[in-house]
PDB file of C-alpha atoms in Angstrom:
ATOM      1  CA  MET A  15     -55.516  20.845 -23.751  1.00  0.00           C
ATOM      2  CA  SER A  16     -54.223  20.261 -27.259  1.00  0.00           C
ATOM      3  CA  LEU A  17     -50.950  20.989 -28.794  1.00  0.00           C
ATOM      4  CA  THR A  18     -50.009  21.108 -32.390  1.00  0.00           C
ATOM      5  CA  LEU A  19     -46.241  20.800 -32.628  1.00  0.00           C
ATOM      6  CA  THR A  20     -43.946  20.154 -35.648  1.00  0.00           C
ATOM      7  CA  GLU A  21     -41.756  17.147 -35.862  1.00  0.00           C
ATOM      8  CA  VAL A  22     -38.771  19.399 -35.130  1.00  0.00           C
ATOM      9  CA  GLU A  23     -40.310  20.694 -31.853  1.00  0.00           C
ATOM     10  CA  TRP A  24     -41.256  17.242 -30.966  1.00  0.00           C
ATOM     11  CA  ALA A  25     -37.718  16.108 -31.552  1.00  0.00           C
ATOM     12  CA  GLN A  26     -36.333  19.022 -29.444  1.00  0.00           C
ATOM     13  CA  ILE A  27     -38.543  18.069 -26.586  1.00  0.00           C
ATOM     14  CA  LYS A  28     -37.470  14.389 -26.929  1.00  0.00           C
ATOM     15  CA  GLU A  29     -33.738  15.461 -27.032  1.00  0.00           C
ATOM     16  CA  SER A  30     -34.031  17.578 -23.998  1.00  0.00           C
ATOM     17  CA  GLY A  31     -34.954  14.565 -21.864  1.00  0.00           C
ATOM     18  CA  LEU A  32     -37.707  16.698 -20.269  1.00  0.00           C
ATOM     19  CA  THR A  33     -41.404  16.193 -20.096  1.00  0.00           C
ATOM     20  CA  VAL A  34     -43.660  18.119 -22.423  1.00  0.00           C
ATOM     21  CA  ALA A  35     -44.873  20.199 -19.550  1.00  0.00           C
ATOM     22  CA  ALA A  36     -41.280  20.831 -18.249  1.00  0.00           C
ATOM     23  CA  PHE A  37     -40.050  21.744 -21.610  1.00  0.00           C
ATOM     24  CA  LEU A  38     -42.850  24.128 -22.080  1.00  0.00           C
ATOM     25  CA  LYS A  39     -42.449  25.688 -18.565  1.00  0.00           C
ATOM     26  CA  ARG A  40     -38.796  26.157 -19.390  1.00  0.00           C
ATOM     27  CA  LEU A  41     -39.646  28.059 -22.724  1.00  0.00           C
ATOM     28  CA  MET A  42     -42.515  30.130 -21.126  1.00  0.00           C
ATOM     29  CA  TYR A  43     -40.196  31.326 -18.333  1.00  0.00           C
ATOM     30  CA  ARG A  44     -37.341  31.798 -20.706  1.00  0.00           C
ATOM     31  CA  GLN A  45     -35.039  29.474 -18.771  1.00  0.00           C
ATOM     32  CA  THR A  46     -32.135  28.427 -21.012  1.00  0.00           C
ATOM     33  CA  GLU A  47     -30.951  26.063 -18.360  1.00  0.00           C
ATOM     34  CA  ALA A  48     -32.447  24.094 -15.520  1.00  0.00           C
ATOM     35  CA  PRO A  49     -32.548  26.148 -12.246  1.00  0.00           C
ATOM     36  CA  ALA A  50     -29.420  25.551 -10.076  1.00  0.00           C
ATOM     37  CA  ALA A  51     -30.167  22.076  -8.576  1.00  0.00           C
ATOM     38  CA  LYS A  52     -28.345  20.891  -5.517  1.00  0.00           C
ATOM     39  CA  PRO A  53     -27.587  17.260  -4.546  1.00  0.00           C
ATOM     40  CA  SER A  54     -30.297  16.299  -2.324  1.00  0.00           C
ATOM     41  CA  GLY A  55     -28.746  13.328  -0.506  1.00  0.00           C
ATOM     42  CA  TYR A  56     -31.221  11.059  -2.094  1.00  0.00           C
ATOM     43  CA  PRO A  57     -29.378   8.244  -3.587  1.00  0.00           C
ATOM     44  CA  ARG A  58     -30.244   6.720  -6.862  1.00  0.00           C
ATOM     45  CA  ARG A  59     -30.521   3.150  -5.315  1.00  0.00           C
ATOM     46  CA  LEU A  60     -33.377   4.178  -3.280  1.00  0.00           C
ATOM     47  CA  ALA A  61     -34.995   5.683  -6.557  1.00  0.00           C
ATOM     48  CA  GLU A  62     -34.402   2.373  -8.335  1.00  0.00           C
ATOM     49  CA  GLU A  63     -35.929   0.419  -5.354  1.00  0.00           C
ATOM     50  CA  ARG A  64     -39.112   2.820  -5.592  1.00  0.00           C
ATOM     51  CA  TRP A  65     -39.495   2.064  -9.195  1.00  0.00           C
ATOM     52  CA  GLN A  66     -39.282  -1.651  -8.778  1.00  0.00           C
ATOM     53  CA  ASN A  67     -41.787  -1.600  -5.790  1.00  0.00           C
ATOM     54  CA  TYR A  68     -44.242   0.527  -7.620  1.00  0.00           C
ATOM     55  CA  LEU A  69     -44.146  -1.628 -10.709  1.00  0.00           C
ATOM     56  CA  MET A  70     -44.536  -4.836  -8.630  1.00  0.00           C
ATOM     57  CA  ASN A  71     -47.469  -3.533  -6.377  1.00  0.00           C
ATOM     58  CA  ASN A  72     -49.351  -1.560  -8.978  1.00  0.00           C
ATOM     59  CA  GLU A  73     -52.474  -3.226 -10.443  1.00  0.00           C
ATOM     60  CA  GLN A  74     -52.237  -1.249 -13.590  1.00  0.00           C
ATOM     61  CA  GLN A  75     -49.978  -2.819 -16.078  1.00  0.00           C
ATOM     62  CA  TYR A  76     -47.951  -0.484 -18.415  1.00  0.00           C
ATOM     63  CA  ALA A  77     -46.368  -1.340 -21.709  1.00  0.00           C
ATOM     64  CA  THR A  78     -42.612  -2.027 -21.750  1.00  0.00           C
ATOM     65  CA  GLU A  79     -41.846   1.105 -23.940  1.00  0.00           C
ATOM     66  CA  VAL A  80     -43.898   3.338 -21.554  1.00  0.00           C
ATOM     67  CA  ILE A  81     -42.034   2.065 -18.545  1.00  0.00           C
ATOM     68  CA  GLU A  82     -38.651   2.624 -20.300  1.00  0.00           C
ATOM     69  CA  ALA A  83     -39.284   6.038 -21.646  1.00  0.00           C
ATOM     70  CA  ALA A  84     -40.772   7.159 -18.161  1.00  0.00           C
ATOM     71  CA  GLN A  85     -37.538   5.747 -16.517  1.00  0.00           C
ATOM     72  CA  GLN A  86     -35.230   7.370 -18.781  1.00  0.00           C
ATOM     73  CA  SER A  87     -36.998  10.787 -18.303  1.00  0.00           C
ATOM     74  CA  PHE A  88     -37.005  10.218 -14.624  1.00  0.00           C
ATOM     75  CA  TYR A  89     -33.169   9.360 -14.382  1.00  0.00           C
ATOM     76  CA  ASN A  90     -32.127  11.951 -16.902  1.00  0.00           C
ATOM     77  CA  ILE A  91     -33.767  14.775 -14.982  1.00  0.00           C
ATOM     78  CA  LEU A  92     -33.238  13.810 -11.216  1.00  0.00           C
ATOM     79  CA  PHE A  93     -29.864  12.227 -11.739  1.00  0.00           C
ATOM     80  CA  PRO A  94     -28.134  14.094 -14.677  1.00  0.00           C
ATOM     81  CA  GLN A  95     -25.073  12.887 -16.178  1.00  0.00           C
ATOM     82  CA  GLY A  96     -25.263   9.585 -14.126  1.00  0.00           C
ATOM     83  CA  ALA A  97     -25.199  11.483 -10.764  1.00  0.00           C
ATOM     84  CA  GLU A  98     -25.470   9.100  -7.682  1.00  0.00           C
ATOM     85  CA  THR A  99     -27.646  11.510  -5.779  1.00  0.00           C
ATOM     86  CA  ALA A 100     -30.852  13.419  -6.978  1.00  0.00           C
ATOM     87  CA  GLN A 101     -30.187  16.938  -8.199  1.00  0.00           C
ATOM     88  CA  VAL A 102     -33.377  19.039  -7.363  1.00  0.00           C
ATOM     89  CA  LYS A 103     -33.998  22.515  -6.633  1.00  0.00           C
ATOM     90  CA  THR A 104     -34.894  23.137  -2.992  1.00  0.00           C
ATOM     91  CA  LYS A 105     -36.229  25.913  -0.906  1.00  0.00           C
ATOM     92  CA  THR A 106     -37.851  25.000   2.305  1.00  0.00           C
ATOM     93  CA  GLN A 107     -39.414  21.975   0.315  1.00  0.00           C
ATOM     94  CA  TYR A 108     -38.415  19.866  -2.525  1.00  0.00           C
ATOM     95  CA  GLU A 109     -39.757  21.281  -6.019  1.00  0.00           C
ATOM     96  CA  CYS A 110     -40.659  18.360  -8.399  1.00  0.00           C
ATOM     97  CA  PRO A 111     -38.853  19.005 -11.820  1.00  0.00           C
ATOM     98  CA  PHE A 112     -41.795  17.104 -13.653  1.00  0.00           C
ATOM     99  CA  THR A 113     -44.785  18.995 -12.171  1.00  0.00           C
ATOM    100  CA  GLY A 114     -43.593  21.910 -10.277  1.00  0.00           C
ATOM    101  CA  LYS A 115     -45.322  20.679  -7.093  1.00  0.00           C
ATOM    102  CA  ARG A 116     -43.454  20.839  -3.861  1.00  0.00           C
ATOM    103  CA  PHE A 117     -43.016  18.004  -1.234  1.00  0.00           C
ATOM    104  CA  GLY A 118     -41.677  17.795   2.355  1.00  0.00           C
ATOM    105  CA  SER A 119     -39.328  14.963   1.452  1.00  0.00           C
ATOM    106  CA  MET A 120     -37.440  13.501  -1.609  1.00  0.00           C
ATOM    107  CA  ASP A 121     -39.076  10.150  -0.718  1.00  0.00           C
ATOM    108  CA  ALA A 122     -42.597  11.754  -1.308  1.00  0.00           C
ATOM    109  CA  LEU A 123     -41.312  13.580  -4.495  1.00  0.00           C
ATOM    110  CA  VAL A 124     -40.127  10.260  -5.882  1.00  0.00           C
ATOM    111  CA  LYS A 125     -43.300   8.391  -4.905  1.00  0.00           C
ATOM    112  CA  ALA A 126     -45.430  10.977  -6.785  1.00  0.00           C
ATOM    113  CA  ALA A 127     -43.219  11.399  -9.855  1.00  0.00           C
ATOM    114  CA  ILE A 128     -43.345   7.765 -10.662  1.00  0.00           C
ATOM    115  CA  PRO A 129     -47.185   7.325 -11.526  1.00  0.00           C
ATOM    116  CA  TYR A 130     -47.132  10.847 -13.112  1.00  0.00           C
ATOM    117  CA  LEU A 131     -44.365  10.060 -15.496  1.00  0.00           C
ATOM    118  CA  LEU A 132     -45.824   6.534 -16.304  1.00  0.00           C
ATOM    119  CA  LYS A 133     -49.269   8.163 -17.166  1.00  0.00           C
ATOM    120  CA  SER A 134     -47.911  11.251 -19.022  1.00  0.00           C
ATOM    121  CA  THR A 135     -45.370   9.212 -20.865  1.00  0.00           C
ATOM    122  CA  GLY A 136     -48.360   6.616 -21.955  1.00  0.00           C
ATOM    123  CA  HIS A 137     -50.272   9.529 -23.109  1.00  0.00           C
ATOM    124  CA  ASP A 138     -47.557  10.922 -25.150  1.00  0.00           C
ATOM    125  CA  LEU A 139     -46.750   7.656 -26.773  1.00  0.00           C
ATOM    126  CA  ARG A 140     -50.362   7.076 -27.622  1.00  0.00           C
ATOM    127  CA  HIS A 141     -50.770  10.512 -29.035  1.00  0.00           C
ATOM    128  CA  LYS A 142     -47.664   9.971 -31.427  1.00  0.00           C
ATOM    129  CA  LYS A 143     -49.231   6.762 -32.619  1.00  0.00           C
ATOM    130  CA  GLU A 144     -52.416   8.224 -33.365  1.00  0.00           C
ATOM    131  CA  LEU A 145     -50.886  11.090 -35.245  1.00  0.00           C
ATOM    132  CA  ALA A 146     -48.822   8.809 -37.274  1.00  0.00           C
ATOM    133  CA  TYR A 147     -51.971   6.820 -38.134  1.00  0.00           C
ATOM    134  CA  ILE A 148     -53.805   9.891 -39.041  1.00  0.00           C
ATOM    135  CA  ARG A 149     -50.943  11.014 -41.259  1.00  0.00           C
ATOM    136  CA  GLU A 150     -50.737   7.644 -42.876  1.00  0.00           C
ATOM    137  CA  ARG A 151     -54.421   7.394 -43.504  1.00  0.00           C
ATOM    138  CA  GLU A 152     -54.348  11.057 -45.053  1.00  0.00           C
ATOM    139  CA  SER A 153     -51.423  10.240 -47.263  1.00  0.00           C
ATOM    140  CA  SER A 154     -52.924   7.011 -48.711  1.00  0.00           C
ATOM    141  CA  PRO A 155     -54.625   7.011 -52.040  1.00  0.00           C
ATOM    142  CA  ARG A 156     -58.299   7.863 -52.307  1.00  0.00           C
ATOM    143  CA  TYR A 157     -60.662   6.133 -54.539  1.00  0.00           C
ATOM    144  CA  ILE A 158     -63.637   7.949 -55.997  1.00  0.00           C
ATOM    145  CA  ASP A 159     -66.246   6.226 -53.728  1.00  0.00           C
ATOM    146  CA  GLN A 160     -64.193   7.494 -50.712  1.00  0.00           C
ATOM    147  CA  LEU A 161     -64.687  11.177 -51.729  1.00  0.00           C
TER     148      LEU A 161
END
């Protein structure tokens, strides 16, 4: 899927602290605020331990900027305003705020969210760099033999 968004729209997505998918879902379903989230009892320290374990035990190495952006998104959404327990919408299952998938436990949700955020954030950063390169190339002066 390809998206063509203005700089203002990209800024709004970044400012929201949501992933692109979560931001678009919110717009599609006309949700002005996130669904009522309740404390899940899943402490922040366990999420931090999960991050460390995942990064140490994963063969794929991610750029520091990808890891930092993914962690920022993770903590801004699951632990809003510095909450010490995760805030998620729950029914009989835990609904992931990043993908909309449902899980039987918060631990399973966090385990699935970390690699998803690392991949999607890496893709988003690569996409922004590619766009910047294309814009720079298009705005550079052209010589007669390049036309």
